[in-house]
Amino acid sequence: MINISSLESLIGELKDKLGQDYVATDKEICFAYSMDSSPVPGHIPDIVIRPKSTEEVSEVIKLANKYKTPVYPRGAAASLVMMGVPLAPGGISLDMTRMNKIIEIDEDSMCVTVQTGITWGELEYELKKKGWYTGFVGPGPGLSSTIGGAISVASVYYGSAKYGTACDILLGLEVVLPTGEIIKTGSAALDTSKKHTRYGLGLDSTGIFCGDQGIMGVKTEATLKLYPVPEATGFFVYGYEDEDKLLKAIHKMASLHVASDIDYSDNQSGFDMGGGEERYIVRGKVEAHSEKELEAQLELFDKIANEMGGVKTAPAQAKMYFEDMIYEIFPMAGMIGNYGASCNKMPIFESKKVHDLFLKYREKHKAEIEKYNLTTVWYTFISGSCIDILPQIQIPAHDPEALKYGTELWKNFIKEELKYGTVHYWLGKVIGDQVVEHYRPTYFNFIKKLKNLLDPNGILNPGLLKLP
């Protein structure tokens, strides 16, 4: 940790750069920045700052290098895996949520440039006034999440079946490197070009910062693709008893890249999410530019479901999942307690192995699950050509013994599922430490070299991915 004298000097210089109102050292404020939404607490920072511009972020990073003080960028704190929180006592919590401006809506180039502290909700509200949206419109926590946080973990969920991840709609970034230098990526890296494309100028430097967990730089601006808002929206729900037929149906649905959202849950995995009488429930959302097109698409999904033995039920639950719940963090979190979730991708048919593992794991620990009033949930959704698996262990938040046991149960399951080829993107400290154990040595050496080059003093998010 930084010594008292140096800390006081750092605080003074930060206040000179950002102003008194945006540099906090109060214990109560700093404590609030010691945690995200995960069941595992972080540490308390020495300083919380709220910059308003890329230039201010650059000044902060330069001072952090001067004083060899760690910096932990933070968005909406919706992470479930210890991200955006200090991983050791002290340091600077860099709250990006004051940087919430829309820089430019370029309708001719069909893209929008924003500061990365803006939420998906704020962006959607303004874009829809002009008849546009981003296709992928936010991760699981909904519209309260920030653009920067979603890019840092390559988030998926709302719109992912058709549009992919937050990084798939990304055209370029403005980034403050861990040395304080400012760079632009994508076509904006050219001094003659607009921000209309990601590729075509050599290295895809944008990709270095996609899913990087915030270790390679502080993203301050992002340019995203725009699509016309659909004129018609429809939903479907089908029930299945046979998992093999279910997966065949989902595979066919996903291969079309027509539905914006497709998910399924196992109502016998510990928590009945409803939607029908069958064990497995598939939900989906379809967008179209006319009622006639929408009708044809819904008929197509009915045909696929019917061919695979699906039972069509009322679509109301799909509307709730893919439209209503986006406006608030998943309501079950408040009802049940802390999430212990692992978000990972697999080929669709391969996911059955992890589902079987989850059911066996749940049965093995059934007595303790009941003792501590834990709730298990099997929930998945489609992201591009992959299935995204979210096996969950819900933990009563205010029971210390349950929290301790449930957290270890969650971590140990992640360790087991990694053996089956799960690919995690929401890493943070909790999952990242385990994923690193499966890195091929040459790949991990490459990451270390890149990190050392960009962050020679190791000031940005030290401790993530087992990096200094």
XYZ file of C-alpha atoms in Angstrom, residues 9-432:
424
model
C 0.046 14.075 -2.015
C -1.828 11.891 -4.520
C -5.200 13.020 -3.157
C -4.129 16.646 -3.417
C -3.019 16.279 -7.033
C -6.206 14.409 -7.963
C -8.333 17.199 -6.484
C -6.336 19.749 -8.457
C -7.042 17.831 -11.679
C -10.697 16.815 -11.127
C -11.996 19.238 -8.507
C -12.910 18.673 -4.861
C -16.397 17.313 -5.605
C -15.210 14.350 -7.657
C -12.491 12.952 -5.405
C -13.782 11.170 -2.285
C -11.920 9.626 0.629
C -14.806 9.326 3.115
C -14.852 5.881 4.714
C -18.555 5.386 3.983
C -18.165 6.209 0.300
C -15.053 4.085 -0.101
C -16.743 1.145 1.626
C -19.594 1.278 -0.908
C -17.025 0.770 -3.664
C -15.560 -2.368 -2.080
C -18.139 -4.737 -3.578
C -20.022 -5.590 -6.742
C -23.084 -7.842 -7.013
C -21.221 -11.060 -6.251
C -21.364 -12.987 -2.972
C -17.622 -12.360 -2.528
C -16.580 -8.939 -1.161
C -13.545 -7.048 -2.374
C -11.382 -4.568 -0.476
C -11.912 -0.915 0.405
C -10.185 1.645 -1.847
C -8.351 4.679 -0.476
C -9.893 6.999 -3.039
C -13.009 7.120 -5.230
C -12.957 9.422 -8.240
C -15.547 10.289 -10.890
C -13.978 11.706 -14.053
C -16.010 13.403 -16.790
C -13.690 13.089 -19.793
C -11.034 10.983 -21.454
C -8.472 13.645 -20.617
C -9.312 13.459 -16.912
C -8.989 9.669 -16.979
C -5.589 10.085 -18.611
C -4.464 12.463 -15.854
C -5.628 10.003 -13.196
C -3.728 7.129 -14.798
C -0.560 9.215 -15.088
C -0.769 10.092 -11.389
C -1.389 6.442 -10.512
C 1.831 5.559 -12.319
C 3.689 8.347 -10.549
C 2.612 7.025 -7.142
C 2.570 3.328 -8.155
C -1.054 3.099 -7.027
C -3.512 0.530 -8.456
C -6.602 1.684 -10.344
C -9.846 -0.298 -10.563
C -12.254 1.018 -13.238
C -15.919 0.539 -12.317
C -19.207 0.748 -14.180
C -22.609 -0.188 -12.768
C -21.143 -2.784 -10.359
C -23.516 -5.427 -11.760
C -20.774 -8.061 -11.990
C -21.203 -11.319 -10.095
C -17.534 -12.329 -10.071
C -15.487 -9.567 -8.345
C -14.850 -7.021 -11.090
C -14.436 -3.303 -10.665
C -13.518 -3.754 -6.998
C -10.100 -3.526 -5.323
C -8.491 -6.940 -5.025
C -6.187 -5.671 -2.262
C -6.653 -2.905 0.322
C -6.288 0.642 -0.996
C -5.907 2.021 -4.481
C -8.217 4.131 -6.621
C -11.763 3.184 -7.581
C -12.390 4.830 -10.956
C -16.155 5.336 -11.210
C -16.951 5.798 -14.914
C -20.675 6.519 -14.566
C -20.277 10.299 -14.797
C -19.020 9.752 -18.340
C -22.506 9.096 -19.707
C -22.776 11.317 -22.775
C -23.777 10.437 -26.320
C -20.996 11.932 -28.449
C -22.553 11.457 -31.889
C -25.419 9.657 -33.592
C -24.214 9.220 -37.177
C -27.311 8.070 -39.039
C -25.558 8.129 -42.417
C -22.855 5.725 -41.204
C -25.359 3.843 -39.017
C -23.312 4.099 -35.835
C -23.349 5.861 -32.484
C -20.410 7.018 -30.362
C -20.851 7.220 -26.597
C -18.879 7.649 -23.420
C -18.585 4.226 -21.845
C -20.209 5.136 -18.529
C -23.591 5.517 -20.215
C -26.072 2.746 -19.467
C -27.777 0.651 -22.100
C -31.065 2.149 -20.928
C -29.950 5.753 -21.374
C -28.636 4.936 -24.834
C -31.746 3.031 -25.928
C -34.032 5.859 -24.794
C -32.245 8.429 -26.938
C -31.722 6.189 -29.965
C -35.353 5.137 -30.202
C -36.379 8.780 -30.518
C -34.649 8.635 -33.895
C -35.827 5.134 -34.823
C -32.567 3.268 -34.105
C -31.259 0.656 -31.699
C -28.081 -1.406 -31.310
C -29.451 -4.939 -31.893
C -27.693 -6.315 -28.847
C -29.207 -4.073 -26.195
C -27.637 -5.150 -22.920
C -26.421 -7.991 -20.691
C -28.295 -9.992 -18.055
C -28.486 -7.202 -15.462
C -30.545 -5.254 -17.990
C -30.546 -1.630 -19.023
C -28.820 -0.484 -15.819
C -25.479 -1.899 -16.997
C -22.889 0.315 -18.653
C -21.527 0.046 -22.181
C -17.933 -0.101 -20.948
C -18.578 -2.912 -18.509
C -20.312 -4.982 -21.178
C -17.416 -4.579 -23.612
C -14.896 -5.462 -20.905
C -16.465 -8.896 -20.448
C -17.865 -9.358 -23.985
C -21.343 -9.507 -22.468
C -24.259 -11.365 -23.975
C -28.012 -11.660 -23.452
C -30.659 -9.295 -24.856
C -30.458 -9.665 -28.641
C -27.539 -12.114 -28.595
C -29.158 -14.919 -30.601
C -29.164 -12.655 -33.657
C -26.599 -9.940 -32.958
C -24.023 -11.721 -30.782
C -22.093 -10.051 -27.974
C -21.486 -6.450 -26.958
C -18.223 -6.715 -28.898
C -19.910 -7.963 -32.080
C -21.684 -4.605 -32.472
C -18.502 -2.673 -31.637
C -16.807 -0.626 -34.369
C -14.091 1.100 -32.379
C -12.927 2.508 -29.064
C -11.160 5.382 -27.441
C -8.888 3.940 -24.758
C -6.623 5.357 -22.091
C -3.711 2.946 -21.908
C -2.267 2.003 -18.493
C 0.499 4.566 -19.092
C -1.986 7.408 -19.622
C -1.619 7.563 -23.411
C -4.865 7.955 -25.381
C -5.508 5.911 -28.530
C -8.401 5.382 -30.923
C -9.110 2.020 -32.554
C -11.107 0.988 -35.609
C -11.265 3.355 -38.577
C -10.959 6.344 -36.208
C -7.279 5.377 -35.865
C -6.812 6.955 -39.310
C -6.489 10.743 -39.270
C -8.674 10.980 -42.390
C -11.502 8.613 -41.479
C -14.832 8.522 -39.671
C -15.751 5.823 -37.121
C -17.754 3.643 -39.488
C -15.824 0.344 -39.534
C -13.683 -1.792 -37.262
C -11.580 -3.589 -39.842
C -9.417 -2.721 -42.831
C -6.496 -0.760 -41.378
C -4.247 -3.608 -40.269
C -4.354 -5.064 -36.768
C -7.797 -5.368 -35.148
C -6.590 -3.349 -32.161
C -10.170 -3.039 -30.893
C -10.093 -6.750 -30.121
C -7.272 -6.311 -27.598
C -9.738 -4.551 -25.306
C -12.755 -6.803 -25.921
C -13.398 -9.122 -22.998
C -10.092 -8.046 -21.428
C -11.723 -7.735 -17.977
C -10.394 -4.173 -17.877
C -6.694 -5.063 -17.638
C -5.404 -3.638 -20.933
C -6.795 -0.101 -20.790
C -9.628 2.145 -19.644
C -12.309 2.350 -22.316
C -13.645 5.908 -22.413
C -15.585 6.026 -25.694
C -17.169 3.329 -27.860
C -18.708 3.365 -31.327
C -21.526 0.864 -31.868
C -23.509 -0.309 -34.885
C -27.069 0.921 -35.383
C -30.108 -0.894 -36.785
C -33.627 0.377 -37.527
C -36.074 -0.317 -34.705
C -38.324 -3.225 -35.819
C -41.933 -2.360 -36.527
C -43.293 -5.640 -35.152
C -42.287 -7.918 -32.277
C -43.541 -11.394 -31.390
C -42.772 -14.108 -28.858
C -42.921 -17.897 -28.602
C -42.856 -20.497 -25.821
C -42.582 -24.277 -26.293
C -42.405 -27.109 -23.791
C -40.368 -30.324 -24.080
C -39.918 -33.462 -22.013
C -37.028 -34.897 -24.045
C -33.746 -32.989 -23.749
C -32.272 -34.392 -26.973
C -35.280 -33.215 -28.993
C -35.139 -29.885 -27.197
C -31.496 -29.342 -28.180
C -32.182 -30.335 -31.789
C -34.980 -27.775 -31.937
C -32.830 -25.037 -30.396
C -29.956 -25.868 -32.749
C -32.244 -25.473 -35.762
C -33.723 -22.239 -34.403
C -30.289 -20.787 -33.651
C -28.887 -21.728 -37.067
C -31.372 -19.410 -38.775
C -30.162 -16.290 -36.921
C -33.699 -14.936 -37.168
C -34.873 -14.769 -33.548
C -33.200 -12.026 -31.530
C -33.478 -14.098 -28.342
C -33.797 -17.820 -27.555
C -33.443 -19.432 -24.140
C -34.414 -22.568 -22.254
C -34.683 -23.630 -18.616
C -34.974 -26.945 -16.798
C -37.843 -26.651 -14.345
C -36.659 -29.730 -12.447
C -33.187 -28.377 -11.699
C -34.182 -26.947 -8.332
C -36.298 -23.951 -9.285
C -39.410 -23.973 -11.464
C -39.236 -20.909 -13.693
C -42.699 -21.626 -15.082
C -43.831 -21.186 -18.663
C -45.549 -24.539 -19.133
C -46.215 -27.974 -17.696
C -43.288 -29.669 -19.439
C -39.861 -30.032 -17.840
C -37.965 -27.940 -20.399
C -39.277 -24.562 -21.524
C -37.980 -22.742 -24.613
C -38.679 -19.023 -24.972
C -37.927 -16.678 -27.836
C -38.370 -13.217 -29.298
C -38.720 -12.386 -32.989
C -38.416 -8.932 -34.551
C -39.649 -7.960 -38.004
C -40.281 -4.936 -40.170
C -43.900 -5.787 -40.942
C -46.692 -7.823 -39.398
C -46.631 -10.105 -42.434
C -42.921 -10.826 -41.959
C -43.460 -11.426 -38.239
C -46.289 -13.865 -38.895
C -44.129 -15.845 -41.328
C -41.243 -16.013 -38.858
C -43.425 -17.174 -35.973
C -44.933 -19.853 -38.220
C -41.411 -21.015 -39.050
C -40.559 -21.447 -35.358
C -43.863 -23.222 -34.745
C -42.956 -25.658 -37.512
C -39.487 -26.353 -36.084
C -40.860 -26.868 -32.579
C -43.624 -29.156 -33.808
C -41.214 -31.302 -35.841
C -39.157 -31.884 -32.684
C -42.144 -32.708 -30.479
C -42.521 -29.343 -28.781
C -45.767 -28.244 -27.142
C -46.761 -24.665 -27.940
C -47.926 -22.602 -24.957
C -48.885 -18.985 -24.310
C -46.063 -16.543 -25.187
C -46.549 -14.253 -22.178
C -43.530 -15.556 -20.275
C -41.207 -14.904 -23.208
C -42.390 -11.296 -23.312
C -41.683 -11.008 -19.589
C -38.129 -12.377 -19.982
C -37.057 -10.540 -23.121
C -38.939 -7.277 -22.889
C -40.274 -6.516 -19.418
C -37.344 -7.704 -17.272
C -34.765 -5.770 -19.251
C -35.897 -2.672 -17.384
C -34.787 -3.957 -13.986
C -32.189 -6.338 -12.629
C -33.556 -9.878 -12.613
C -36.282 -9.843 -9.907
C -35.309 -13.263 -8.531
C -32.045 -11.819 -7.231
C -33.965 -9.802 -4.684
C -36.289 -12.653 -3.771
C -33.732 -15.377 -3.307
C -30.431 -13.688 -2.446
C -26.964 -13.488 -3.946
C -26.265 -15.031 -7.307
C -23.561 -17.610 -7.633
C -23.561 -17.906 -11.423
C -21.107 -18.942 -14.102
C -21.639 -17.560 -17.583
C -19.994 -19.704 -20.230
C -20.364 -20.796 -23.826
C -20.435 -24.241 -25.406
C -21.523 -25.882 -28.650
C -25.247 -26.522 -28.282
C -25.166 -30.327 -28.179
C -22.107 -30.372 -25.894
C -24.054 -28.511 -23.213
C -25.884 -31.699 -22.206
C -22.699 -32.947 -20.524
C -22.585 -29.907 -18.252
C -26.305 -30.173 -17.554
C -25.801 -33.783 -16.438
C -22.867 -32.662 -14.280
C -25.011 -29.948 -12.688
C -27.823 -32.367 -11.830
C -25.377 -34.876 -10.313
C -23.609 -32.119 -8.390
C -26.932 -30.896 -7.049
C -27.940 -34.410 -5.983
C -24.569 -35.033 -4.321
C -24.950 -31.910 -2.178
C -28.723 -32.120 -1.755
C -28.651 -32.325 2.061
C -26.490 -29.201 2.411
C -28.480 -27.340 -0.242
C -31.631 -27.948 1.780
C -29.902 -27.214 5.094
C -28.700 -23.794 3.969
C -31.832 -22.996 1.944
C -29.898 -22.654 -1.312
C -31.690 -22.591 -4.660
C -30.276 -24.110 -7.841
C -31.300 -22.969 -11.322
C -30.446 -24.311 -14.788
C -30.869 -21.546 -17.343
C -29.359 -21.131 -20.816
C -29.721 -18.910 -23.871
C -28.357 -18.658 -27.380
C -25.483 -16.348 -28.301
C -24.742 -16.506 -32.006
C -23.994 -20.162 -32.766
C -23.233 -21.082 -29.151
C -25.357 -21.869 -26.152
C -24.662 -19.739 -23.118
C -24.967 -21.719 -19.895
C -25.850 -20.009 -16.616
C -26.017 -22.679 -13.912
C -26.854 -20.807 -10.737
C -26.687 -21.321 -6.999
C -28.809 -18.747 -5.192
C -27.572 -18.002 -1.679
C -29.502 -16.347 1.180
C -27.593 -13.081 1.394
C -27.919 -12.468 5.134
C -27.026 -15.930 6.443
C -23.229 -16.018 7.037
C -23.001 -19.822 7.185
C -25.101 -20.233 4.040
C -23.054 -17.561 2.297
C -19.794 -19.304 3.156
C -20.990 -22.769 2.135
C -22.871 -21.600 -0.964
C -19.921 -19.581 -2.240
C -17.581 -22.570 -1.970
C -20.184 -24.811 -3.617
C -20.385 -22.339 -6.500
C -16.603 -22.046 -6.905
C -16.142 -25.813 -6.822
C -18.774 -26.334 -9.507
C -16.963 -23.878 -11.768
C -13.784 -25.896 -11.254
C -15.610 -29.069 -12.313
C -17.402 -27.637 -15.346
C -14.174 -26.206 -16.748
C -13.046 -29.804 -17.299
C -15.873 -30.171 -19.850
C -14.710 -27.379 -22.136
C -16.837 -24.503 -20.903
C -15.607 -21.119 -22.158
C -16.181 -18.390 -19.597
C -16.283 -14.723 -20.557
C -17.509 -13.143 -17.314
C -14.307 -13.845 -15.418
C -13.459 -11.315 -12.737
C -11.361 -12.619 -9.877
C -13.567 -15.556 -8.881
C -13.736 -17.333 -12.235
C -10.665 -15.804 -13.878
